[in-house]
mmCIF file of C-alpha atoms in Angstrom:
data_model
loop_
_atom_site.group_PDB
_atom_site.id
_atom_site.type_symbol
_atom_site.label_atom_id
_atom_site.label_comp_id
_atom_site.label_asym_id
_atom_site.label_seq_id
_atom_site.Cartn_x
_atom_site.Cartn_y
_atom_site.Cartn_z
ATOM 1 C CA MET K 1 169.872 120.282 76.317
ATOM 2 C CA LEU K 2 171.589 118.702 73.132
ATOM 3 C CA LYS K 3 173.165 116.026 74.516
ATOM 4 C CA ASN K 4 170.112 114.649 76.177
ATOM 5 C CA LYS K 5 168.178 115.089 72.826
ATOM 6 C CA TYR K 6 171.185 112.132 71.671
ATOM 7 C CA LEU K 7 170.694 110.104 75.240
ATOM 8 C CA SER K 8 166.722 110.270 74.567
ATOM 9 C CA ILE K 9 166.815 108.589 70.805
ATOM 10 C CA ILE K 10 169.180 106.267 71.321
ATOM 11 C CA TYR K 11 166.870 105.415 73.592
ATOM 12 C CA ARG K 12 164.109 105.331 71.600
ATOM 13 C CA ASN K 13 165.514 103.329 69.364
ATOM 14 C CA LYS K 14 166.060 100.678 71.227
ATOM 15 C CA LEU K 15 162.703 100.047 72.817
ATOM 16 C CA ILE K 16 161.566 100.043 68.798
ATOM 17 C CA LYS K 17 164.081 96.811 68.454
ATOM 18 C CA ASN K 18 163.124 95.720 71.028
ATOM 19 C CA MET K 19 159.355 95.266 70.155
ATOM 20 C CA VAL K 20 159.370 94.416 66.743
ATOM 21 C CA PHE K 21 158.511 90.621 67.082
ATOM 22 C CA HIS K 22 155.363 92.076 69.002
ATOM 23 C CA SER K 23 154.082 94.112 66.104
ATOM 24 C CA ILE K 24 154.725 91.250 63.865
ATOM 25 C CA LEU K 25 151.443 90.082 66.249
ATOM 26 C CA LEU K 26 150.156 93.187 66.151
ATOM 27 C CA ARG K 27 149.684 93.706 62.552
ATOM 28 C CA ASN K 28 147.990 90.594 61.902
ATOM 29 C CA TYR K 29 145.462 91.823 64.329
ATOM 30 C CA LYS K 30 145.206 94.389 63.311
ATOM 31 C CA LEU K 31 144.995 93.200 59.560
ATOM 32 C CA LEU K 32 143.229 91.047 60.413
ATOM 33 C CA ARG K 33 140.093 93.524 61.775
ATOM 34 C CA THR K 34 140.682 95.226 57.830
ATOM 35 C CA ALA K 35 138.959 91.798 57.130
ATOM 36 C CA THR K 36 136.725 91.505 59.518
ATOM 37 C CA VAL K 37 135.521 94.943 59.562
ATOM 38 C CA PHE K 38 134.462 94.234 55.601
ATOM 39 C CA LEU K 39 133.153 90.553 56.157
ATOM 40 C CA LEU K 40 130.690 91.397 59.217
ATOM 41 C CA SER K 41 128.979 93.264 56.616
ATOM 42 C CA VAL K 42 127.782 90.587 54.515
ATOM 43 C CA MET K 43 129.053 87.511 56.890
ATOM 44 C CA ILE K 44 129.746 85.712 59.904
ATOM 45 C CA TYR K 45 130.959 83.130 60.925
ATOM 46 C CA GLY K 46 131.302 81.082 63.200
ATOM 47 C CA CYS K 47 134.789 77.764 64.448
ATOM 48 C CA ILE K 48 132.390 74.562 62.865
ATOM 49 C CA GLU K 49 131.152 76.261 59.736
ATOM 50 C CA VAL K 50 129.984 78.766 57.873
ATOM 51 C CA TYR K 51 126.266 80.937 57.642
ATOM 52 C CA ASN K 52 124.916 84.229 57.366
ATOM 53 C CA PRO K 53 122.131 85.665 59.581
ATOM 54 C CA PRO K 54 122.111 89.148 59.260
ATOM 55 C CA ILE K 55 124.072 91.301 61.817
ATOM 56 C CA GLN K 56 120.866 92.604 64.299
ATOM 57 C CA GLY K 57 122.192 94.197 68.583
ATOM 58 C CA ASN K 58 125.433 93.060 69.547
ATOM 59 C CA THR K 59 128.316 92.812 67.053
ATOM 60 C CA GLU K 60 130.842 93.172 70.319
ATOM 61 C CA PHE K 61 132.594 89.792 69.663
ATOM 62 C CA LEU K 62 136.311 88.119 71.211
ATOM 63 C CA VAL K 63 138.993 88.799 68.741
ATOM 64 C CA VAL K 64 142.016 85.829 69.502
ATOM 65 C CA ASP K 65 145.148 86.500 66.924
ATOM 66 C CA GLY K 66 148.390 84.728 68.393
ATOM 67 C CA SER K 67 150.996 82.357 67.035
ATOM 68 C CA ILE K 68 153.735 78.799 67.812
ATOM 69 C CA VAL K 69 156.503 80.804 66.198
ATOM 70 C CA LYS K 70 159.977 78.242 66.185
ATOM 71 C CA GLY K 71 162.812 80.965 66.193
ATOM 72 C CA ASN K 72 161.541 83.323 68.401
ATOM 73 C CA SER K 73 161.834 83.476 72.166
ATOM 74 C CA ILE K 74 158.609 85.114 73.218
ATOM 75 C CA GLN K 75 155.117 83.579 71.484
ATOM 76 C CA THR K 76 151.656 86.087 71.916
ATOM 77 C CA VAL K 77 147.932 86.094 72.410
ATOM 78 C CA LEU K 78 146.431 88.359 71.881
ATOM 79 C CA VAL K 79 142.842 88.952 73.028
ATOM 80 C CA SER K 80 140.348 92.135 72.058
ATOM 81 C CA LYS K 81 137.026 93.341 71.406
ATOM 82 C CA SER K 82 135.870 93.703 67.640
ATOM 83 C CA THR K 83 134.886 97.102 67.704
ATOM 84 C CA SER K 84 132.369 99.528 65.641
ATOM 85 C CA LEU K 85 133.078 100.857 61.826
ATOM 86 C CA ASN K 86 133.964 104.379 62.870
ATOM 87 C CA GLU K 87 136.414 103.524 66.203
ATOM 88 C CA SER K 88 139.860 102.736 65.090
ATOM 89 C CA ALA K 89 140.922 102.280 69.088
ATOM 90 C CA ILE K 90 141.725 98.477 70.081
ATOM 91 C CA ASN K 91 139.281 97.618 72.720
ATOM 92 C CA TRP K 92 142.330 95.031 73.998
ATOM 93 C CA VAL K 93 140.200 92.584 76.618
ATOM 94 C CA SER K 94 142.194 91.827 80.123
ATOM 95 C CA GLY K 95 142.536 89.637 82.657
ATOM 96 C CA CYS K 96 141.783 86.410 80.679
ATOM 97 C CA THR K 97 143.721 83.192 81.833
ATOM 98 C CA VAL K 98 145.472 82.599 79.115
ATOM 99 C CA TRP K 99 147.269 79.254 78.075
ATOM 100 C CA ALA K 100 148.786 76.641 74.426
ATOM 101 C CA THR K 101 148.665 72.700 74.786
ATOM 102 C CA ASN K 102 150.303 70.458 72.915
ATOM 103 C CA ALA K 103 149.470 67.500 71.700
ATOM 104 C CA GLU K 104 150.633 65.514 74.344
ATOM 105 C CA GLY K 105 148.681 67.072 76.597
ATOM 106 C CA GLU K 106 151.852 69.237 78.378
ATOM 107 C CA GLU K 107 150.362 73.222 79.085
ATOM 108 C CA PHE K 108 152.305 75.897 78.396
ATOM 109 C CA THR K 109 150.575 79.091 80.660
ATOM 110 C CA TYR K 110 150.829 83.047 78.938
ATOM 111 C CA GLU K 111 150.932 86.085 81.703
ATOM 112 C CA GLU K 112 149.826 89.596 80.369
ATOM 113 C CA ALA K 113 152.555 91.983 79.153
ATOM 114 C CA SER K 114 150.385 95.003 78.681
ATOM 115 C CA ASP K 115 146.091 95.201 78.431
ATOM 116 C CA GLY K 116 144.973 92.385 76.414
ATOM 117 C CA ASN K 117 148.635 91.412 74.957
ATOM 118 C CA TYR K 118 150.290 87.958 76.597
ATOM 119 C CA HIS K 119 153.384 86.694 76.127
ATOM 120 C CA ALA K 120 155.104 83.056 77.414
ATOM 121 C CA GLU K 121 158.554 81.891 76.707
ATOM 122 C CA ILE K 122 158.081 78.227 75.092
ATOM 123 C CA PRO K 123 162.179 76.370 74.903
ATOM 124 C CA PRO K 124 162.883 75.189 71.790
ATOM 125 C CA GLU K 125 163.395 71.867 72.645
ATOM 126 C CA ALA K 126 159.819 71.628 73.227
ATOM 127 C CA LEU K 127 158.677 72.916 70.028
ATOM 128 C CA PRO K 128 160.397 69.648 68.016
ATOM 129 C CA PHE K 129 158.823 69.660 63.943
ATOM 130 C CA GLY K 130 155.192 67.379 63.913
ATOM 131 C CA SER K 131 153.978 68.689 67.025
ATOM 132 C CA GLN K 132 150.913 70.267 67.468
ATOM 133 C CA PHE K 133 149.721 72.835 69.502
ATOM 134 C CA MET K 134 146.075 74.504 70.144
ATOM 135 C CA ILE K 135 145.521 78.048 72.154
ATOM 136 C CA ASN K 136 143.122 77.992 75.472
ATOM 137 C CA VAL K 137 141.712 81.200 76.391
ATOM 138 C CA ILE K 138 139.315 81.621 80.121
ATOM 139 C CA THR K 139 138.299 85.022 80.196
ATOM 140 C CA PRO K 140 137.122 87.671 83.060
ATOM 141 C CA GLU K 141 133.750 86.607 82.359
ATOM 142 C CA GLY K 142 134.524 82.415 82.630
ATOM 143 C CA LYS K 143 133.551 82.193 79.042
ATOM 144 C CA GLU K 144 135.991 79.231 77.866
ATOM 145 C CA TYR K 145 137.422 79.486 73.821
ATOM 146 C CA ALA K 146 139.788 76.597 72.185
ATOM 147 C CA SER K 147 141.456 76.139 68.867
ATOM 148 C CA ASP K 148 141.772 73.105 66.924
ATOM 149 C CA PHE K 149 145.253 71.811 66.487
ATOM 150 C CA GLU K 150 147.857 73.124 64.551
ATOM 151 C CA THR K 151 150.595 71.069 63.336
ATOM 152 C CA LEU K 152 154.419 73.170 63.430
ATOM 153 C CA TYR K 153 155.861 72.695 59.698
ATOM 154 C CA GLU K 154 160.144 72.907 59.295
ATOM 155 C CA SER K 155 160.480 75.641 57.123
ATOM 156 C CA SER K 156 161.944 75.740 54.222
ATOM 157 C CA PRO K 157 165.765 78.133 53.322
ATOM 158 C CA VAL K 158 164.539 81.181 50.975
ATOM 159 C CA ASP K 159 165.294 79.383 47.949
ATOM 160 C CA SER K 160 166.352 83.124 46.022
ATOM 161 C CA LEU K 161 165.086 86.510 46.603
ATOM 162 C CA TYR K 162 166.010 88.822 43.435
ATOM 163 C CA PHE K 163 164.135 92.895 41.971
ATOM 164 C CA ILE K 164 163.528 93.889 38.913
ATOM 165 C CA GLU K 165 162.942 97.571 38.380
ATOM 166 C CA GLU K 166 159.584 97.671 36.948
ATOM 167 C CA ALA K 167 156.572 100.928 35.944
ATOM 168 C CA TYR K 168 154.527 101.040 38.689
ATOM 169 C CA GLN K 169 150.842 103.652 36.866
ATOM 170 C CA SER K 170 149.233 105.404 39.843
ATOM 171 C CA SER K 171 145.540 106.356 40.281
ATOM 172 C CA SER K 172 146.911 109.533 38.875
ATOM 173 C CA LEU K 173 148.157 108.171 35.788
ATOM 174 C CA THR K 174 151.662 109.384 36.415
ATOM 175 C CA SER K 175 154.292 105.651 35.457
ATOM 176 C CA GLN K 176 157.376 105.868 37.694
ATOM 177 C CA SER K 177 159.910 103.607 38.351
ATOM 178 C CA GLY K 178 160.324 100.794 41.381
ATOM 179 C CA LEU K 179 161.463 97.702 42.273
ATOM 180 C CA GLN K 180 159.400 94.691 42.519
ATOM 181 C CA TYR K 181 160.562 92.437 45.169
ATOM 182 C CA TYR K 182 160.504 88.686 43.989
ATOM 183 C CA ALA K 183 161.099 85.350 46.358
ATOM 184 C CA ASP K 184 161.612 81.881 44.834
ATOM 185 C CA LEU K 185 160.220 79.027 46.832
ATOM 186 C CA LYS K 186 162.312 75.719 46.375
ATOM 187 C CA ALA K 187 160.949 73.083 49.130
ATOM 188 C CA GLU K 188 161.803 69.111 49.580
ATOM 189 C CA GLU K 189 158.623 66.793 48.208
ATOM 190 C CA SER K 190 157.687 65.945 51.859
ATOM 191 C CA ALA K 191 157.627 69.257 52.973
ATOM 192 C CA THR K 192 154.322 71.248 53.715
ATOM 193 C CA GLY K 193 153.326 73.201 50.660
ATOM 194 C CA TYR K 194 151.807 75.760 52.861
ATOM 195 C CA TYR K 195 153.667 79.066 52.769
ATOM 196 C CA ARG K 196 153.731 83.191 54.366
ATOM 197 C CA TRP K 197 156.022 86.000 54.230
ATOM 198 C CA ILE K 198 156.412 88.627 56.135
ATOM 199 C CA LEU K 199 158.762 91.743 55.245
ATOM 200 C CA GLU K 200 160.110 93.945 57.260
ATOM 201 C CA GLU K 201 162.264 97.115 55.579
ATOM 202 C CA THR K 202 164.791 99.573 55.790
ATOM 203 C CA TRP K 203 165.933 102.298 54.036
ATOM 204 C CA GLU K 204 168.296 105.714 54.409
ATOM 205 C CA HIS K 205 166.572 109.213 54.985
ATOM 206 C CA HIS K 206 168.192 112.532 54.597
ATOM 207 C CA SER K 207 166.999 116.159 56.703
ATOM 208 C CA PRO K 208 167.771 118.808 52.769
ATOM 209 C CA TYR K 209 169.406 121.620 55.713
ATOM 210 C CA LEU K 210 172.630 121.304 57.171
ATOM 211 C CA ILE K 211 171.783 123.403 61.298
ATOM 212 C CA ALA K 212 172.942 126.317 61.992
ATOM 213 C CA GLU K 213 170.935 127.553 65.229
ATOM 214 C CA MET K 214 167.749 125.147 67.172
ATOM 215 C CA ARG K 215 166.728 127.897 68.597
ATOM 216 C CA TYR K 216 163.761 127.071 71.975
ATOM 217 C CA SER K 217 161.779 129.860 72.303
ATOM 218 C CA ASP K 218 161.560 133.793 71.032
ATOM 219 C CA ASP K 219 163.354 135.164 73.554
ATOM 220 C CA TYR K 220 166.628 132.798 72.096
ATOM 221 C CA THR K 221 167.159 131.039 76.272
ATOM 222 C CA GLY K 222 168.456 127.444 75.094
ATOM 223 C CA SER K 223 168.368 128.306 72.129
ATOM 224 C CA ILE K 224 172.261 126.555 69.985
ATOM 225 C CA TYR K 225 174.425 127.411 67.794
ATOM 226 C CA PHE K 226 177.273 125.575 65.435
ATOM 227 C CA GLU K 227 179.749 127.546 64.510
ATOM 228 C CA GLU K 228 179.166 125.398 60.750
ATOM 229 C CA PRO K 229 176.178 124.284 60.231
ATOM 230 C CA THR K 230 176.225 120.476 61.424
ATOM 231 C CA ASP K 231 174.674 117.909 59.509
ATOM 232 C CA SER K 232 174.415 115.302 63.411
ATOM 233 C CA LEU K 233 169.834 115.211 62.585
ATOM 234 C CA SER K 234 170.672 114.687 58.953
ATOM 235 C CA VAL K 235 170.809 110.888 58.485
ATOM 236 C CA CYS K 236 168.583 108.750 59.833
ATOM 237 C CA TYR K 237 167.218 105.167 59.119
ATOM 238 C CA THR K 238 163.580 103.783 59.243
ATOM 239 C CA THR K 239 162.772 99.974 59.706
ATOM 240 C CA LYS K 240 158.989 99.148 59.050
ATOM 241 C CA GLU K 241 157.233 96.369 59.165
ATOM 242 C CA VAL K 242 155.738 95.694 55.553
ATOM 243 C CA SER K 243 151.577 95.365 56.210
ATOM 244 C CA ASP K 244 150.842 93.954 53.264
ATOM 245 C CA LEU K 245 150.099 90.447 53.484
ATOM 246 C CA TYR K 246 151.642 87.339 51.316
ATOM 247 C CA THR K 247 151.082 83.811 50.887
ATOM 248 C CA ALA K 248 151.769 81.305 48.145
ATOM 249 C CA SER K 249 151.003 77.623 47.775
ATOM 250 C CA THR K 250 152.620 74.509 46.148
ATOM 251 C CA ASP K 251 149.510 72.815 45.974
ATOM 252 C CA ASN K 252 148.626 70.368 42.398
ATOM 253 C CA LEU K 253 152.328 71.657 40.908
ATOM 254 C CA SER K 254 154.209 69.449 39.768
ATOM 255 C CA SER K 255 156.399 69.687 42.290
ATOM 256 C CA ASN K 256 157.377 71.559 44.672
ATOM 257 C CA GLU K 257 158.540 74.965 44.500
ATOM 258 C CA LYS K 258 157.411 78.373 42.875
ATOM 259 C CA LYS K 259 158.595 80.623 41.369
ATOM 260 C CA LYS K 260 158.988 84.499 40.718
ATOM 261 C CA ILE K 261 156.528 85.354 44.062
ATOM 262 C CA PRO K 262 155.502 88.765 44.134
ATOM 263 C CA LEU K 263 156.293 90.249 47.493
ATOM 264 C CA ILE K 264 156.659 93.673 48.060
ATOM 265 C CA TYR K 265 156.980 96.682 45.730
ATOM 266 C CA ALA K 266 159.295 100.053 46.336
ATOM 267 C CA SER K 267 160.029 103.116 45.286
ATOM 268 C CA GLY K 268 159.845 106.555 45.834
ATOM 269 C CA ILE K 269 162.738 108.117 47.938
ATOM 270 C CA LYS K 270 162.360 105.117 49.652
ATOM 271 C CA LEU K 271 165.024 104.396 47.454
ATOM 272 C CA ASN K 272 167.554 107.677 47.233
ATOM 273 C CA TYR K 273 170.500 105.708 49.102
ATOM 274 C CA ASN K 274 170.605 102.802 50.809
ATOM 275 C CA TYR K 275 167.163 100.233 51.104
ATOM 276 C CA SER K 276 167.244 96.528 52.463
ATOM 277 C CA VAL K 277 164.177 94.551 52.632
ATOM 278 C CA LEU K 278 164.652 91.245 55.316
ATOM 279 C CA VAL K 279 161.714 88.161 54.131
ATOM 280 C CA LYS K 280 161.030 86.666 56.549
ATOM 281 C CA GLN K 281 159.314 82.848 54.740
ATOM 282 C CA TYR K 282 156.958 80.484 57.446
ATOM 283 C CA ALA K 283 155.369 76.951 56.767
ATOM 284 C CA MET K 284 151.759 76.639 57.926
ATOM 285 C CA SER K 285 149.778 73.865 57.493
ATOM 286 C CA MET K 286 146.650 74.061 54.684
ATOM 287 C CA THR K 287 144.549 75.533 57.156
ATOM 288 C CA ALA K 288 146.311 78.351 58.187
ATOM 289 C CA TYR K 289 146.895 78.903 54.335
ATOM 290 C CA ASP K 290 143.579 79.075 53.356
ATOM 291 C CA TYR K 291 142.762 81.858 56.352
ATOM 292 C CA TRP K 292 145.824 84.100 55.387
ATOM 293 C CA SER K 293 145.143 83.813 51.517
ATOM 294 C CA LYS K 294 141.080 84.906 52.483
ATOM 295 C CA THR K 295 142.362 87.871 55.199
ATOM 296 C CA GLN K 296 145.090 88.345 51.693
ATOM 297 C CA VAL K 297 142.140 89.014 49.056
ATOM 298 C CA ILE K 298 139.784 90.878 51.368
ATOM 299 C CA VAL K 299 143.331 93.032 52.707
ATOM 300 C CA SER K 300 144.043 93.616 49.020
ATOM 301 C CA GLU K 301 141.144 93.988 47.337
ATOM 302 C CA GLY K 302 139.995 97.089 50.096
ATOM 303 C CA SER K 303 137.090 99.540 48.233
ATOM 304 C CA GLY K 304 137.053 96.773 45.434
ATOM 305 C CA LEU K 305 135.199 94.684 48.552
ATOM 306 C CA HIS K 306 131.773 97.095 47.159
ATOM 307 C CA GLN K 307 131.575 95.366 43.841
ATOM 308 C CA THR K 308 133.256 91.861 44.657
ATOM 309 C CA GLN K 309 131.516 90.234 47.578
ATOM 310 C CA PRO K 310 134.336 88.622 50.100
ATOM 311 C CA SER K 311 134.360 84.403 49.842
ATOM 312 C CA SER K 312 133.902 83.128 53.171
ATOM 313 C CA VAL K 313 136.641 82.677 55.932
ATOM 314 C CA THR K 314 136.706 80.353 58.809
ATOM 315 C CA GLY K 315 138.854 81.450 62.403
ATOM 316 C CA ASN K 316 139.523 77.908 63.695
ATOM 317 C CA ILE K 317 138.337 79.074 66.930
ATOM 318 C CA CYS K 318 135.358 78.726 69.284
ATOM 319 C CA ASN K 319 133.938 79.166 72.419
ATOM 320 C CA VAL K 320 134.048 75.119 73.969
ATOM 321 C CA ASN K 321 130.705 76.045 76.080
ATOM 322 C CA ASP K 322 128.457 77.565 73.214
ATOM 323 C CA ALA K 323 128.953 77.039 69.683
ATOM 324 C CA ASP K 324 127.267 78.908 68.367
ATOM 325 C CA GLU K 325 128.537 82.126 69.733
ATOM 326 C CA VAL K 326 130.523 83.914 66.826
ATOM 327 C CA VAL K 327 134.213 84.188 68.152
ATOM 328 C CA LEU K 328 136.775 86.062 65.628
ATOM 329 C CA GLY K 329 141.322 85.562 64.799
ATOM 330 C CA PHE K 330 143.637 82.497 63.971
ATOM 331 C CA PHE K 331 145.824 80.447 66.002
ATOM 332 C CA TRP K 332 148.400 78.846 63.928
ATOM 333 C CA ALA K 333 152.173 77.372 63.870
ATOM 334 C CA ALA K 334 154.971 77.642 61.505
ATOM 335 C CA SER K 335 159.160 78.411 61.805
ATOM 336 C CA TYR K 336 160.640 79.852 59.604
ATOM 337 C CA SER K 337 163.389 80.410 57.757
ATOM 338 C CA GLU K 338 164.886 84.072 56.363
ATOM 339 C CA LYS K 339 166.538 85.499 53.668
ATOM 340 C CA ARG K 340 168.103 89.758 53.275
ATOM 341 C CA LEU K 341 168.786 91.935 49.981
ATOM 342 C CA ASN K 342 170.320 95.718 50.197
ATOM 343 C CA PHE K 343 169.529 98.207 47.419
ATOM 344 C CA LYS K 344 172.193 100.523 46.124
ATOM 345 C CA GLY K 345 169.914 104.109 45.552
ATOM 346 C CA PRO K 346 169.112 106.704 44.205
ATOM 347 C CA LEU K 347 167.315 105.131 41.584
ATOM 348 C CA ASN K 348 165.009 107.660 40.716
ATOM 349 C CA GLU K 349 166.460 110.607 43.133
ATOM 350 C CA MET K 350 163.087 112.302 44.675
ATOM 351 C CA LEU K 351 162.796 115.733 46.725
ATOM 352 C CA ASN K 352 160.893 115.983 49.495
ATOM 353 C CA GLU K 353 157.609 118.515 48.661
ATOM 354 C CA ASN K 354 157.694 119.752 52.039
ATOM 355 C CA CYS K 355 160.509 120.549 52.554
ATOM 356 C CA GLU K 356 161.169 124.687 50.991
ATOM 357 C CA LEU K 357 163.076 126.822 52.997
ATOM 358 C CA GLU K 358 160.700 129.679 54.422
ATOM 359 C CA GLU K 359 162.037 132.953 56.230
ATOM 360 C CA TYR K 360 161.510 133.043 59.757
ATOM 361 C CA ASP K 361 158.591 135.709 61.063
ATOM 362 C CA PRO K 362 159.331 136.510 64.814
ATOM 363 C CA ASP K 363 155.910 138.148 64.924
ATOM 364 C CA ASP K 364 154.326 134.867 63.850
ATOM 365 C CA PRO K 365 156.520 132.757 64.749
ATOM 366 C CA PRO K 366 155.941 128.698 64.375
ATOM 367 C CA LEU K 367 153.877 126.432 66.546
ATOM 368 C CA TYR K 368 156.741 123.860 67.335
ATOM 369 C CA GLU K 369 159.552 123.772 68.633
ATOM 370 C CA PRO K 370 162.703 123.981 68.878
ATOM 371 C CA ILE K 371 163.283 126.073 65.060
ATOM 372 C CA TYR K 372 165.802 125.251 63.174
ATOM 373 C CA PHE K 373 167.608 126.876 60.713
ATOM 374 C CA ASP K 374 169.478 127.216 57.511
ATOM 375 C CA VAL K 375 173.580 129.261 57.423
ATOM 376 C CA ASN K 376 170.390 131.834 55.851
ATOM 377 C CA GLY K 377 167.899 132.713 58.721
ATOM 378 C CA MET K 378 165.857 130.717 56.690
ATOM 379 C CA ILE K 379 163.844 128.166 58.751
ATOM 380 C CA ALA K 380 161.741 124.801 57.918
ATOM 381 C CA SER K 381 159.599 121.712 59.477
ATOM 382 C CA PRO K 382 161.642 120.394 61.506
ATOM 383 C CA ILE K 383 161.581 117.603 59.700
ATOM 384 C CA CYS K 384 163.543 119.107 56.831
ATOM 385 C CA PHE K 385 166.286 119.239 59.204
ATOM 386 C CA ASP K 386 166.315 116.935 62.182
ATOM 387 C CA CYS K 387 165.390 113.603 60.836
ATOM 388 C CA THR K 388 164.745 111.963 63.376
ATOM 389 C CA TYR K 389 160.909 113.801 63.355
ATOM 390 C CA GLY K 390 160.130 111.806 61.143
ATOM 391 C CA GLY K 391 160.851 108.075 63.014
ATOM 392 C CA GLY K 392 164.073 107.462 62.203
ATOM 393 C CA SER K 393 167.245 106.294 63.549
ATOM 394 C CA LEU K 394 170.556 108.026 64.065
ATOM 395 C CA ILE K 395 172.156 104.301 64.364
ATOM 396 C CA LYS K 396 173.477 102.912 60.821
ATOM 397 C CA PRO K 397 171.979 99.418 61.206
ATOM 398 C CA ASP K 398 175.536 96.855 60.742
ATOM 399 C CA PHE K 399 174.623 95.382 57.481
ATOM 400 C CA PHE K 400 174.413 98.575 55.923
ATOM 401 C CA GLU K 401 177.381 98.527 56.816
#
């Protein structure tokens, strides 16, 4: 049974790695939806110009979010319908016809990989720098939508990536120390001056207790005993896409460079052991920068939107036969360069406060299985013994070697 558990964990980790690219586009959609929830309360934006009529009746709008990124093997377009404030599920739109068109009229067809998720494999030779692309969508109802053309710019190398230990003042008025990551941008004067950064963080985490027994039922059937407490499930590695938006521009600067661009702030138990940040620097158009930087402001302000009305954000997608229809979303083209930076902890070693041991009561057993016991017969939540319960992988990444 333990062997099957390991095989299941390994298979799950392979699936997670295959889904990394798709998660970037899905995160863009979630950021877009978060910003849209606030925007719809104060404005509606169209494909050509912004206008501010009151919202009445149906507020279910088409949402198209996609990109063409040189360096990605799969290009993705997400099509959905906006939902009300109290609905968390994504209302995907299936059965669409989706294709990309370059400025020369060459078309690239997308296939539906899952509900509302459309994928295309565009060969690298079809993505030269300076080329232009637009996205086209026809819904099952026969409505046709198209984006503006977006130019594919060449990304400059990440000039510098570094962190500085800084204190952070939390809302509870307690101060903690963490790592503030920064990037320096230095590009050729002829290169674009508009950039976005997408981050992926990986950290090592440990379960505090060793497993002496794994019990799968009250009558001990299927239980596993260890001659010595095992640490086989105590060290894990979790990789996660950072949900925050980071953008910067060198527009109006004397040169195409910028120093100390703030990125992620890392703190807490993530810094107990190994911690790593992979930074992808995307070069994009001024239109894409304008869209993502304004979305960044809306998302970062969060609850502050009640005090500050968000600036208008214009998408670049519209109904080709009805310019008055409200269409949400954005299509952009980009290329990227990347750099990784590791940190060897601990910075300030922190304990998991939710891992207190307690005595096992056979008359009132926990509702979960398996039940983990330490060498003294004490129990705690499964994540305190088995780090995979926190979504971690037992496979150590090569960049931590």
